[in-house]
CSV table of C-alpha atoms in Angstrom, one decimal:
chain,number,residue,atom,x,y,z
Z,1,UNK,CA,-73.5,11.0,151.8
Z,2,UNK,CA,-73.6,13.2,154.9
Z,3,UNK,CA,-73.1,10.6,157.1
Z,4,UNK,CA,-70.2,8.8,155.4
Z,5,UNK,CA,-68.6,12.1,155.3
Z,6,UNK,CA,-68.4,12.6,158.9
Z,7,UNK,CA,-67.8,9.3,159.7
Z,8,UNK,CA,-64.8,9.4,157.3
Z,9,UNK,CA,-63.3,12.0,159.1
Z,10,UNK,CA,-61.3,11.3,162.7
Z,11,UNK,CA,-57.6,10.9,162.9
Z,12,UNK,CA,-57.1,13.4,160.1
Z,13,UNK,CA,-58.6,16.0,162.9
Z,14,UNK,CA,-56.2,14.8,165.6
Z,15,UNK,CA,-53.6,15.6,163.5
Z,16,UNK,CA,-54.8,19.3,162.8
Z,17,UNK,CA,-55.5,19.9,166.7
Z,18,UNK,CA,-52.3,18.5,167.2
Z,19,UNK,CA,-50.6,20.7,164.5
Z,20,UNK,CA,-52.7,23.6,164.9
Z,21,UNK,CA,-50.9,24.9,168.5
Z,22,UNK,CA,-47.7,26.7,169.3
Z,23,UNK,CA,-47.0,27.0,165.5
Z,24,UNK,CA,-49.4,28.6,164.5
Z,25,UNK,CA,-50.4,31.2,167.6
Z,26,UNK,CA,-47.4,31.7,168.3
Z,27,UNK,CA,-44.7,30.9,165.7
Z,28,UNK,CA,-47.3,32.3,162.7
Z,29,UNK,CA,-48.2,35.0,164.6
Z,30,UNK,CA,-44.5,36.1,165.3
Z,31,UNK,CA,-43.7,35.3,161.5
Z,32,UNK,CA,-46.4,37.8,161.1
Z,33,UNK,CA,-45.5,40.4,163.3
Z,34,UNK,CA,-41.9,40.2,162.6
Z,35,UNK,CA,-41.7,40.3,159.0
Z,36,UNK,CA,-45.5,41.3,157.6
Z,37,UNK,CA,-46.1,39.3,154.8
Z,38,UNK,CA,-42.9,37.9,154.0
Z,39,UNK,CA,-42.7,34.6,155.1
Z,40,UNK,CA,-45.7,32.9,153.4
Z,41,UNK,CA,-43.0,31.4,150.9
Z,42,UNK,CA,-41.9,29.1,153.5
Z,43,UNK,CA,-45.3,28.6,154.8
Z,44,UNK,CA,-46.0,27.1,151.7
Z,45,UNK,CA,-42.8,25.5,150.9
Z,46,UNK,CA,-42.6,23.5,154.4
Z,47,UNK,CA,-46.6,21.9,154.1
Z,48,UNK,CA,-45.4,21.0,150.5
Z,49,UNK,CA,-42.8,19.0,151.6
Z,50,UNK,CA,-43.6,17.8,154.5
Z,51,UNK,CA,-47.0,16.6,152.8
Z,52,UNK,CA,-46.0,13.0,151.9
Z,53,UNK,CA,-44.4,12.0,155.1
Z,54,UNK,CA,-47.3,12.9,157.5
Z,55,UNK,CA,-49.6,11.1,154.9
Z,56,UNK,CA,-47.5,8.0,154.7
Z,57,UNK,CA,-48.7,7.7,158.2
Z,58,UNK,CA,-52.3,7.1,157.8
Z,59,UNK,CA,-51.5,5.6,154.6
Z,60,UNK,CA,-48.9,2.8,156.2
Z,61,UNK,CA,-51.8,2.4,159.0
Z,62,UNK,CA,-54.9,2.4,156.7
Z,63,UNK,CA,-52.7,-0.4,154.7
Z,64,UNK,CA,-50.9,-2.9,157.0
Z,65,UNK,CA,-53.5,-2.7,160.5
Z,66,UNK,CA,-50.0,-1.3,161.9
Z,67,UNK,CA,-48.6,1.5,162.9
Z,68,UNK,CA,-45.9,3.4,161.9
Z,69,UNK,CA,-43.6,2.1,165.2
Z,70,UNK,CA,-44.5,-1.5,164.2
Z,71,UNK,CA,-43.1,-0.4,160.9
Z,72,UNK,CA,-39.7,1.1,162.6
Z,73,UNK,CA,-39.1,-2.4,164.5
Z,74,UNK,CA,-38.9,-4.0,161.2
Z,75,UNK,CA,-36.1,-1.5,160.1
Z,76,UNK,CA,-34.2,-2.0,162.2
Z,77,UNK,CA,-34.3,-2.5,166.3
Z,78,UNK,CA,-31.5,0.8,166.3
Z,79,UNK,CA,-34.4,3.2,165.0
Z,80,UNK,CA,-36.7,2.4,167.7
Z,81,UNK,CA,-34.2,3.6,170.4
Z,82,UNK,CA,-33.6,6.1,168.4
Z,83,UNK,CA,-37.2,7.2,168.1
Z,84,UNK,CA,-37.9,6.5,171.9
Z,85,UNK,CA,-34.7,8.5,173.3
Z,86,UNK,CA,-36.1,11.2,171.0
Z,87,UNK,CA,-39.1,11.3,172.0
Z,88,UNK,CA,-38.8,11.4,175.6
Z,89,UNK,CA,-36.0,13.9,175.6
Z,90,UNK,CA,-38.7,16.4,173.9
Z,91,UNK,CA,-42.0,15.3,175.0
Z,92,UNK,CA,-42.1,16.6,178.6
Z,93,UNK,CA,-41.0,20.3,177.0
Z,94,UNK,CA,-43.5,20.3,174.2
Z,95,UNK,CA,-46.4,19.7,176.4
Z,96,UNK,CA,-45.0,22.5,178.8
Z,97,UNK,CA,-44.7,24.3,175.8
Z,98,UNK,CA,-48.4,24.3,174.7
Z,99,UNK,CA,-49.9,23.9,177.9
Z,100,UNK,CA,-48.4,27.3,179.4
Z,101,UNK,CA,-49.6,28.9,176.3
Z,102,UNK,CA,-53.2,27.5,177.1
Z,103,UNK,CA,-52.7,28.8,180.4
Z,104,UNK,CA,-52.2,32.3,179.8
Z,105,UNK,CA,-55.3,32.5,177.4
Z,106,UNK,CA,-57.6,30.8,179.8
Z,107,UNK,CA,-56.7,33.4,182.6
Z,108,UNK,CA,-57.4,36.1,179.9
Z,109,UNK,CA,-60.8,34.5,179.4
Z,110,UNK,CA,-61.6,33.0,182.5
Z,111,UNK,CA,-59.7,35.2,185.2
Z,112,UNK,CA,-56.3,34.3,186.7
Z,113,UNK,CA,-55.6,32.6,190.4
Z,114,UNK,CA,-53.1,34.8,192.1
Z,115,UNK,CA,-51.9,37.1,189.6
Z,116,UNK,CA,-51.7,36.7,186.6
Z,117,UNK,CA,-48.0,35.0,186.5
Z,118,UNK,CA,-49.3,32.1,188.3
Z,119,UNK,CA,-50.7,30.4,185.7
Z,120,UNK,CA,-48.9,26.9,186.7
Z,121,UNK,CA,-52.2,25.7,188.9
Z,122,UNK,CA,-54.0,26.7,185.1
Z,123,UNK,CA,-51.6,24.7,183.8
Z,124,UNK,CA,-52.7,21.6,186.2
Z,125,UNK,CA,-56.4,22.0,185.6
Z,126,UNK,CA,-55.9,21.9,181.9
Z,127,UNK,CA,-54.1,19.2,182.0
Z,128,UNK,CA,-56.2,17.5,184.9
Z,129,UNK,CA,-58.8,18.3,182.6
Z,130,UNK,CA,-57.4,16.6,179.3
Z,131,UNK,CA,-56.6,13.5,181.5
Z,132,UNK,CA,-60.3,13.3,182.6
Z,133,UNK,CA,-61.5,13.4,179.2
Z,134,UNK,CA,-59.4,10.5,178.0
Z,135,UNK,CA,-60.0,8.6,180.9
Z,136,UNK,CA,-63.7,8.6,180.4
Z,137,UNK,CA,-64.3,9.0,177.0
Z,138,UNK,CA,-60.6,7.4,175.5
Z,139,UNK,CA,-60.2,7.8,171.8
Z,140,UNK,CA,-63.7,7.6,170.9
Z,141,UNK,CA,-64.7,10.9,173.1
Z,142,UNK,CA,-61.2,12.8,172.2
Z,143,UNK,CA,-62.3,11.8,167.9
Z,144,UNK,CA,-65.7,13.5,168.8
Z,145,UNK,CA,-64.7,16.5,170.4
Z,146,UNK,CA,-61.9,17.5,168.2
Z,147,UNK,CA,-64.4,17.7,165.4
Z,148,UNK,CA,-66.5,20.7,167.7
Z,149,UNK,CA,-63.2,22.1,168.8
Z,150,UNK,CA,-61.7,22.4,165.1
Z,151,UNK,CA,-65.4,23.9,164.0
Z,152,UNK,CA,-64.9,26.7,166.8
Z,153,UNK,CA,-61.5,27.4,165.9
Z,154,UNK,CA,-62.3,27.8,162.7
Z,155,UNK,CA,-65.1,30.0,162.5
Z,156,UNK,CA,-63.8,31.9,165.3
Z,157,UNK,CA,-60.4,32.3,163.1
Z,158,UNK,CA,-62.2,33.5,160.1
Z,159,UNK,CA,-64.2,36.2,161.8
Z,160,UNK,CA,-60.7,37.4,163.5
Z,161,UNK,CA,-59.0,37.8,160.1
Z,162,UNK,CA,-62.2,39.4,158.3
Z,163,UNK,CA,-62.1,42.2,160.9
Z,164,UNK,CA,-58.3,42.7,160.6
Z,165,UNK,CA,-58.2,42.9,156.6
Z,166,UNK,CA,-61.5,45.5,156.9
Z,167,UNK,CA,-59.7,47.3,159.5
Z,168,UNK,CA,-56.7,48.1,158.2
Z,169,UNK,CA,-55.9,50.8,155.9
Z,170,UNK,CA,-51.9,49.8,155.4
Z,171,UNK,CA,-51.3,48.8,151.8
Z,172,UNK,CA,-50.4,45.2,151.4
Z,173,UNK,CA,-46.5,44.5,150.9
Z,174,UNK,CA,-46.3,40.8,149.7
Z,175,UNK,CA,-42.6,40.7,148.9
Z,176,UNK,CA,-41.1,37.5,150.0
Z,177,UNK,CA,-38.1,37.9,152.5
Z,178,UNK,CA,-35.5,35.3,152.8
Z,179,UNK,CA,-33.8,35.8,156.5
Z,180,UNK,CA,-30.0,36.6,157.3
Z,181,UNK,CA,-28.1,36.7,160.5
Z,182,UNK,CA,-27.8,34.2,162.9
Z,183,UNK,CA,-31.8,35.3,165.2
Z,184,UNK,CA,-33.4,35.7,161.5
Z,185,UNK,CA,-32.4,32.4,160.8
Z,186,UNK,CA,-32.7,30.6,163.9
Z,187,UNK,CA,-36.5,31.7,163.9
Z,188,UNK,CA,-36.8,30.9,160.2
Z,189,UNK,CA,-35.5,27.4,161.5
Z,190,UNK,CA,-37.8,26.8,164.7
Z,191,UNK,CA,-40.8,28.2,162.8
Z,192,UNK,CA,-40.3,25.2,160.0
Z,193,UNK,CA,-39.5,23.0,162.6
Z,194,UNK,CA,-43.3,23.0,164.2
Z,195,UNK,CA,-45.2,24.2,160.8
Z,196,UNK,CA,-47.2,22.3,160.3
Z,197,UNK,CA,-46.3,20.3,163.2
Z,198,UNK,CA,-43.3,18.3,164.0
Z,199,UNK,CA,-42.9,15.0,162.1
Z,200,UNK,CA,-42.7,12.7,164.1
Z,201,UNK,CA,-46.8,13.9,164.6
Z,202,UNK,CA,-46.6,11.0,161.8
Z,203,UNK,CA,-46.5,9.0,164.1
Z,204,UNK,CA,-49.2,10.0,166.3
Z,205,UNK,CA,-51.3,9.7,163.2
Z,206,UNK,CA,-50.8,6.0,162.7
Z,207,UNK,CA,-51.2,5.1,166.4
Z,208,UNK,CA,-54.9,7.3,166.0
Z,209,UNK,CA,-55.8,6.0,162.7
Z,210,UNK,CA,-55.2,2.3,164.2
Z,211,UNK,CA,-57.7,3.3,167.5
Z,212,UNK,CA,-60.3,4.5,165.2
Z,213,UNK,CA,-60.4,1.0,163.6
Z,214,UNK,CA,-60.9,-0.2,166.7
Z,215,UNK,CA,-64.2,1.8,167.6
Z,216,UNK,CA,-65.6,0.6,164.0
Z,217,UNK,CA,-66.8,-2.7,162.1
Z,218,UNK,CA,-65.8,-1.8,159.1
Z,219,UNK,CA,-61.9,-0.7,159.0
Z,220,UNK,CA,-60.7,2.3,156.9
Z,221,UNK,CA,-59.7,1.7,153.6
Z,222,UNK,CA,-56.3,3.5,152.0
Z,223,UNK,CA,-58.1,6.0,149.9
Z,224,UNK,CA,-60.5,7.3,152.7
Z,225,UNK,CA,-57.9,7.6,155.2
Z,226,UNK,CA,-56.1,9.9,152.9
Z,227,UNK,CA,-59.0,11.6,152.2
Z,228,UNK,CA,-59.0,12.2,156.1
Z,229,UNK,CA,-55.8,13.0,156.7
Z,230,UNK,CA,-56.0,15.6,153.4
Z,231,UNK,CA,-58.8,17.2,155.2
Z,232,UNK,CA,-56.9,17.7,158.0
Z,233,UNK,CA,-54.2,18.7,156.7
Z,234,UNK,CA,-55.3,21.4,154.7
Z,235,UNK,CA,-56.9,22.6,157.4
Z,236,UNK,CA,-53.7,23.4,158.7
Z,237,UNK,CA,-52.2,25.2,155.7
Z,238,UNK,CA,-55.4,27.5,155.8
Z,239,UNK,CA,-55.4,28.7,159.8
Z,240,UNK,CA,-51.2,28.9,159.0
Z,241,UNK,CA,-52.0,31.2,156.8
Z,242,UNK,CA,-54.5,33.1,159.1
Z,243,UNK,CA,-52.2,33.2,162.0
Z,244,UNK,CA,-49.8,35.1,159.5
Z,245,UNK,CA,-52.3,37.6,158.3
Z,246,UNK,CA,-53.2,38.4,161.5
Z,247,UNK,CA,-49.5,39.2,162.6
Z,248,UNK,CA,-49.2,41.1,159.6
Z,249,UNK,CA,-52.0,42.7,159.6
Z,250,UNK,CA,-52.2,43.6,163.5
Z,251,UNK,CA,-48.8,43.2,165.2
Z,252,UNK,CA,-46.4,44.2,161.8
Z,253,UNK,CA,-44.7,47.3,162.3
Z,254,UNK,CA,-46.4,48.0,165.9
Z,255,UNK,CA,-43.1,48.2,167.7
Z,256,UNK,CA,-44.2,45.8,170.3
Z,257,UNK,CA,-41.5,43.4,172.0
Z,258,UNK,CA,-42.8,40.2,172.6
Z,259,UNK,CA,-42.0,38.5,175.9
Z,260,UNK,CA,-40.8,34.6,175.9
Z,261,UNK,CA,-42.9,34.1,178.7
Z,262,UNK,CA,-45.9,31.6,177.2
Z,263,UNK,CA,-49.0,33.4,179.9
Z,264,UNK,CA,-47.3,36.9,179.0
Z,265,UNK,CA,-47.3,36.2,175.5
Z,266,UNK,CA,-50.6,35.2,175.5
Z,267,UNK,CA,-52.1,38.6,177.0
Z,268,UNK,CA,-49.6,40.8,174.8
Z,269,UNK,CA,-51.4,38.9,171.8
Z,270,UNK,CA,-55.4,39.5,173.0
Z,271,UNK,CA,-54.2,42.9,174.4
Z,272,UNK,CA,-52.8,44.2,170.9
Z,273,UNK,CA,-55.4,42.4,168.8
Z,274,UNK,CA,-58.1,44.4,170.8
Z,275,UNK,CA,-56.3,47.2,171.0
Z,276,UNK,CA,-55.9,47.5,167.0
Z,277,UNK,CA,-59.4,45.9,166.3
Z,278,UNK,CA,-61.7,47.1,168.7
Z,279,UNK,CA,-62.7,46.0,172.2
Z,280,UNK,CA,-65.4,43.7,169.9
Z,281,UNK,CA,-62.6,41.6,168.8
Z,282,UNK,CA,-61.9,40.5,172.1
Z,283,UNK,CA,-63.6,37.4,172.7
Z,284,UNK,CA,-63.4,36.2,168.9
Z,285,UNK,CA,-59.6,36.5,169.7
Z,286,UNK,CA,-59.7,35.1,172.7
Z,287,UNK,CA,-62.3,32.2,171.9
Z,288,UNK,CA,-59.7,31.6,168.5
Z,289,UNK,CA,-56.2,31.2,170.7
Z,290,UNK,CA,-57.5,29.6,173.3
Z,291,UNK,CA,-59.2,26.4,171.4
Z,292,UNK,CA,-56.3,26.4,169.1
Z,293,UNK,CA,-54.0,26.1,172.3
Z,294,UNK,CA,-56.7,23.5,174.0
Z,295,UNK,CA,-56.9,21.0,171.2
Z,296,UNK,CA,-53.0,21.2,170.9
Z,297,UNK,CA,-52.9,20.4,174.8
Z,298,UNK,CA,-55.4,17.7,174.9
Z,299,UNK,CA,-53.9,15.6,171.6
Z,300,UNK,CA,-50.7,16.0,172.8
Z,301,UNK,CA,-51.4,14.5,176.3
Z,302,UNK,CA,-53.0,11.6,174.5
Z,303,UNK,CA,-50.4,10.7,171.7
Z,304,UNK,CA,-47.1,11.3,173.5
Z,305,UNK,CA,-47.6,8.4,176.1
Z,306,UNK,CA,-49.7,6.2,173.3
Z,307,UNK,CA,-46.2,6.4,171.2
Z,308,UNK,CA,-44.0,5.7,174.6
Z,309,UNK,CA,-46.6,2.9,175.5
Z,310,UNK,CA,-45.9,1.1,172.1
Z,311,UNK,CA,-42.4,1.5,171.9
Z,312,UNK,CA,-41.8,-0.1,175.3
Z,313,UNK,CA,-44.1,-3.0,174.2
Z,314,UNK,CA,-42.3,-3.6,171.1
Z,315,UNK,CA,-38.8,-3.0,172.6
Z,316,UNK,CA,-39.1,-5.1,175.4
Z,317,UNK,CA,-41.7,-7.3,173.9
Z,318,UNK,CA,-44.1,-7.2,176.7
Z,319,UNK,CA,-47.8,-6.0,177.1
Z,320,UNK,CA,-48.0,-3.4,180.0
Z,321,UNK,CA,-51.8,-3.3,181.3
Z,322,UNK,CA,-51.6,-0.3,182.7
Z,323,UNK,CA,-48.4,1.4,180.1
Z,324,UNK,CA,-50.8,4.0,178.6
Z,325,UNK,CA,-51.9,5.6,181.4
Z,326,UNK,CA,-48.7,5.3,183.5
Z,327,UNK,CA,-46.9,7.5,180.9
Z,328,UNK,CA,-50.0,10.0,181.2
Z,329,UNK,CA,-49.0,10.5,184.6
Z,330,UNK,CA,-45.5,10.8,184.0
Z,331,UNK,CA,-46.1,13.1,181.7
Z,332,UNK,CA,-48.4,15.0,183.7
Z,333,UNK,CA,-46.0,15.3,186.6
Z,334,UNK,CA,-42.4,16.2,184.7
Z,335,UNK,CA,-44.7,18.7,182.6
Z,336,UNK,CA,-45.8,20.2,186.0
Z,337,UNK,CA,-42.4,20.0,187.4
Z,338,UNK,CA,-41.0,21.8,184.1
Z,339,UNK,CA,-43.3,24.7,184.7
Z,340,UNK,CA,-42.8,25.0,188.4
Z,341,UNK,CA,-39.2,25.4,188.2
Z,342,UNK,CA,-38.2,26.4,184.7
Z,343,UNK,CA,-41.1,29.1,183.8
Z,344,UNK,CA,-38.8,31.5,183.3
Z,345,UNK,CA,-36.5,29.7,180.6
Z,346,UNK,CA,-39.7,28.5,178.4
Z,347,UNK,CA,-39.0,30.4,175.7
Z,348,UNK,CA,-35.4,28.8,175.3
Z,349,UNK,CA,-36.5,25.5,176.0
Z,350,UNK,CA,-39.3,25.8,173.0
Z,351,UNK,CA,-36.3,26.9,170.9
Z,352,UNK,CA,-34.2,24.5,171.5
Z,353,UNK,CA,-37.4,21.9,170.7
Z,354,UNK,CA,-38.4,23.4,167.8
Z,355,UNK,CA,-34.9,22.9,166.7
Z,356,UNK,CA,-34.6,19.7,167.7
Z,357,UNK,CA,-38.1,18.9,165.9
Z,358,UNK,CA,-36.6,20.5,162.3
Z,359,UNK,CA,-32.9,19.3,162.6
Z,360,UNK,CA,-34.6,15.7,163.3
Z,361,UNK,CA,-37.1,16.0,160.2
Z,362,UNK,CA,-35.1,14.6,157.4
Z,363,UNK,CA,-35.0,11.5,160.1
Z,364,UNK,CA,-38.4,10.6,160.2
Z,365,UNK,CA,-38.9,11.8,156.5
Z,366,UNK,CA,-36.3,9.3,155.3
Z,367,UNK,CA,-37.8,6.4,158.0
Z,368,UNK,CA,-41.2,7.2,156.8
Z,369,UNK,CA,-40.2,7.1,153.3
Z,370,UNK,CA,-38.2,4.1,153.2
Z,371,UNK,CA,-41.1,2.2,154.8
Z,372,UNK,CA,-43.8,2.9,152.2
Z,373,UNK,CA,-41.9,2.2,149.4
Z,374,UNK,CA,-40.6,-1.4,150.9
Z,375,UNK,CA,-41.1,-4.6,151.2
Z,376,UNK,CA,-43.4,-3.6,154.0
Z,377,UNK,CA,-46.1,-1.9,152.7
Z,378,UNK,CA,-47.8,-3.8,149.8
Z,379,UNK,CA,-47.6,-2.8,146.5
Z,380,UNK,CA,-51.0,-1.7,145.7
Z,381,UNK,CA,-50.6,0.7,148.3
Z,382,UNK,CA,-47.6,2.0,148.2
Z,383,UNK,CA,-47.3,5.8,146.6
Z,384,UNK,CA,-47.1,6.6,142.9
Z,385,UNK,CA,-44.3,8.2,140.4
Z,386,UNK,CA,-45.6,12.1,141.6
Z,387,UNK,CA,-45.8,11.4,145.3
Z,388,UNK,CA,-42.1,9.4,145.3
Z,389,UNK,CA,-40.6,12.7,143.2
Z,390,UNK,CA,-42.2,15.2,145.5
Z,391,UNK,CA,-40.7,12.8,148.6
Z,392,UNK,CA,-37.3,12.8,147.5
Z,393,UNK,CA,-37.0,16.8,146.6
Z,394,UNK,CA,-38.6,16.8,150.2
Z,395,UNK,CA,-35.6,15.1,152.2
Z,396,UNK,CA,-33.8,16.8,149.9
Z,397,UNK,CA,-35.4,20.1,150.7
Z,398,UNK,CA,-35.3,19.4,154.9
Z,399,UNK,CA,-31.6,18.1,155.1
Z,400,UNK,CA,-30.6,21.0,152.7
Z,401,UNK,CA,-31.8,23.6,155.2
Z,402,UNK,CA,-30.4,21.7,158.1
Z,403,UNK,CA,-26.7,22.2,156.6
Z,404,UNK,CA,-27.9,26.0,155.8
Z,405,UNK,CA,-28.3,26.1,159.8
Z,406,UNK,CA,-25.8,24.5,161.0
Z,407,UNK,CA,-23.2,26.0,158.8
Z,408,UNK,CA,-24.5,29.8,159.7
Z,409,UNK,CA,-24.8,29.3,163.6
């Protein structure tokens, strides 16, 4: 029973290292800090709808042997260009994005080369790092490790929040806040856009759900792969809501400004958490951010140039040998190039993509939708009556607040 259990589980853990990153240290973390407790509405309101469209992912992949791209080429040529412009006009900034966050908490923890605002050659040897480890080990390694790295993250997580609701002696103000004004609401906006994670992270999923029944006999049936990806995915909802207690609990009310910078952000966060909990605190804080900013870096780096590497095969109906790993290396050099000459404008740039990532939603959600409910997905499959109503008050939900944004900017 053990056994199956584990085995079970794989892709489903991808997706929560993926999703488990910038939206949740940071974006939680500001929700947290920013308005206490008062944003758990839309914590809980964006993993609700969002649900069936990252699960349609798994489920498309678990049912046809395909994934989710193969399913766009069938919609429609159009959407794959679509999808692949997309996707390369925001990959290079998301992985900057998350790796100069996991930057600045490995100086904190392992001591900074020339200063701490040179955290670009940290950048490279994370990333050198990640690329190692999915050279060597491909998916089979990367499914392995995630499963340590999400344990860590976890437990480390857990302790952090038990010593910031028995330290505290604030009373608890849970009433929800709905944001006004254009900053309230564009950070309302970017924090959806990347909570859980963005959705085109759907994606990702299919393309690791399809490798993992590569490295096995026997290939995952429907049921177990949403069993996986459920695991997963709760997982996020539950370190979502850490992230936001800890905010709350540490950084609500403290009058501290936080810098847009992602290494200076990163030592304002371990500096005020141990500066409110205890010097103690310091390495579960530390161990906590920087495995949730690791597993973000390393899953990225693997599904961003898997996606690229698919859509060029099926767009061009070729089979590059070496696609994969040529798109890892252009992603490792415009990511360095990013952070060499545009450090200073990260914290627009992540704006702008977690923008992009929300406004873009109701896309996917719609694609996604549309495809597991058609002609290509077979029947016994396919969702029931609940998971169809909860999809449509979803789009509905995502292009609703789009409007909302665009109409108040």
């Amino acid at each position: 029973m053990k056994k199956s259990f584990l085995q079970s589980l794989g892709p489903g853990l991808l997706f929560a290292g993926a999703a488990i990153g910038v939206s949740h240290l940071v974006q939680s973390t500001r929700a947290g800090a920013e308005f206490g407790f008062g944003l758990i509405w839309a914590l809980l309101l964006v993993h609700l709808f969002k649900y069936p469209f990252f699960q349609f992912g798994p489920r498309y992949a678990a049912a046809t042997g395909e994934t989710l791209l193969d399913g766009y080429q069938k919609l429609g040529k159009g959407v794959l260009i679509t999808y692949y412009v997309l996707n390369f006009a925001t990959m290079f900034t998301i992985q900057a994005a998350v790796t100069i966050v996991t930057a600045g908490l490995a100086s904190q923890l392992f001591g900074s080369f020339g200063g701490e605002e040179n955290l670009v050659l940290w950048s490279s040897i994370l990333m050198f790092i990640s690329l190692i480890i999915l050279l060597i080990g491909k998916y089979s390694l990367l499914d392995n490790l995630m499963k340590y790295i999400i344990l860590i993250l976890t437990i480390s997580t857990i302790i952090a929040v038990s010593v910031a609701l028995f330290s505290t002696k604030e009373a608890f103000d849970v009433a929800q806040i709905i944001p006004s004004g254009a900053v309230e609401l564009t950070f309302l906006i970017a924090f959806l856009g990347w909570m859980p994670a963005p959705m085109d992270v759907s994606i990702w999923h299919s393309i690791w759900s399809v490798e993992k029944d590569k490295t096995t006999v026997i290939k995952t049936k429907p049921k177990d792969a949403i069993f996986d990806f459920n695991v997963g995915y709760l997982g996020t909802l539950f370190l979502g809501l850490c992230f936001v207690l800890l905010g709350a609990l540490v950084m609500y009310n403290s009058g501290e400004t936080f810098s847009n910078k992602g290494g200076v952000f990163a030592s304002q966060l371990i500096k005020l958490y141990t500066k409110n909990l205890g010097d103690f605190s310091y390495i579960f804080i530390a161990i906590a951010a920087f495995t949730t900013m690791f597993s973000t870096t390393i899953t990225t780096m693997d599904a961003s140039p898997r996606a690229m590497h698919r859509t060029s095969k099926l767009l061009w109906n070729k089979n590059f040998k070496r696609g994969y790993w040529f798109w890892i290396l252009f992603l490792f050099i415009g990511t360095f190039l990013i952070l060499n000459y545009f450090m200073d404008n990260m914290g627009v740039l992540v704006k702008i993509a977690t923008i992009l990532s929300f406004l873009t939603a109701p896309f996917y959600a719609i694609l996604n939708y549309k495809l597991i409910t058609g002609k290509h997905t077979p029947k016994e499959h396919q969702p029931g009556i609940l998971l169809r109503i909860l999809s449509i008050i979803g789009i509905v939900f995502l292009i609703g607040f789009s409007i909302w944004f665009l109409t108040s900017i």
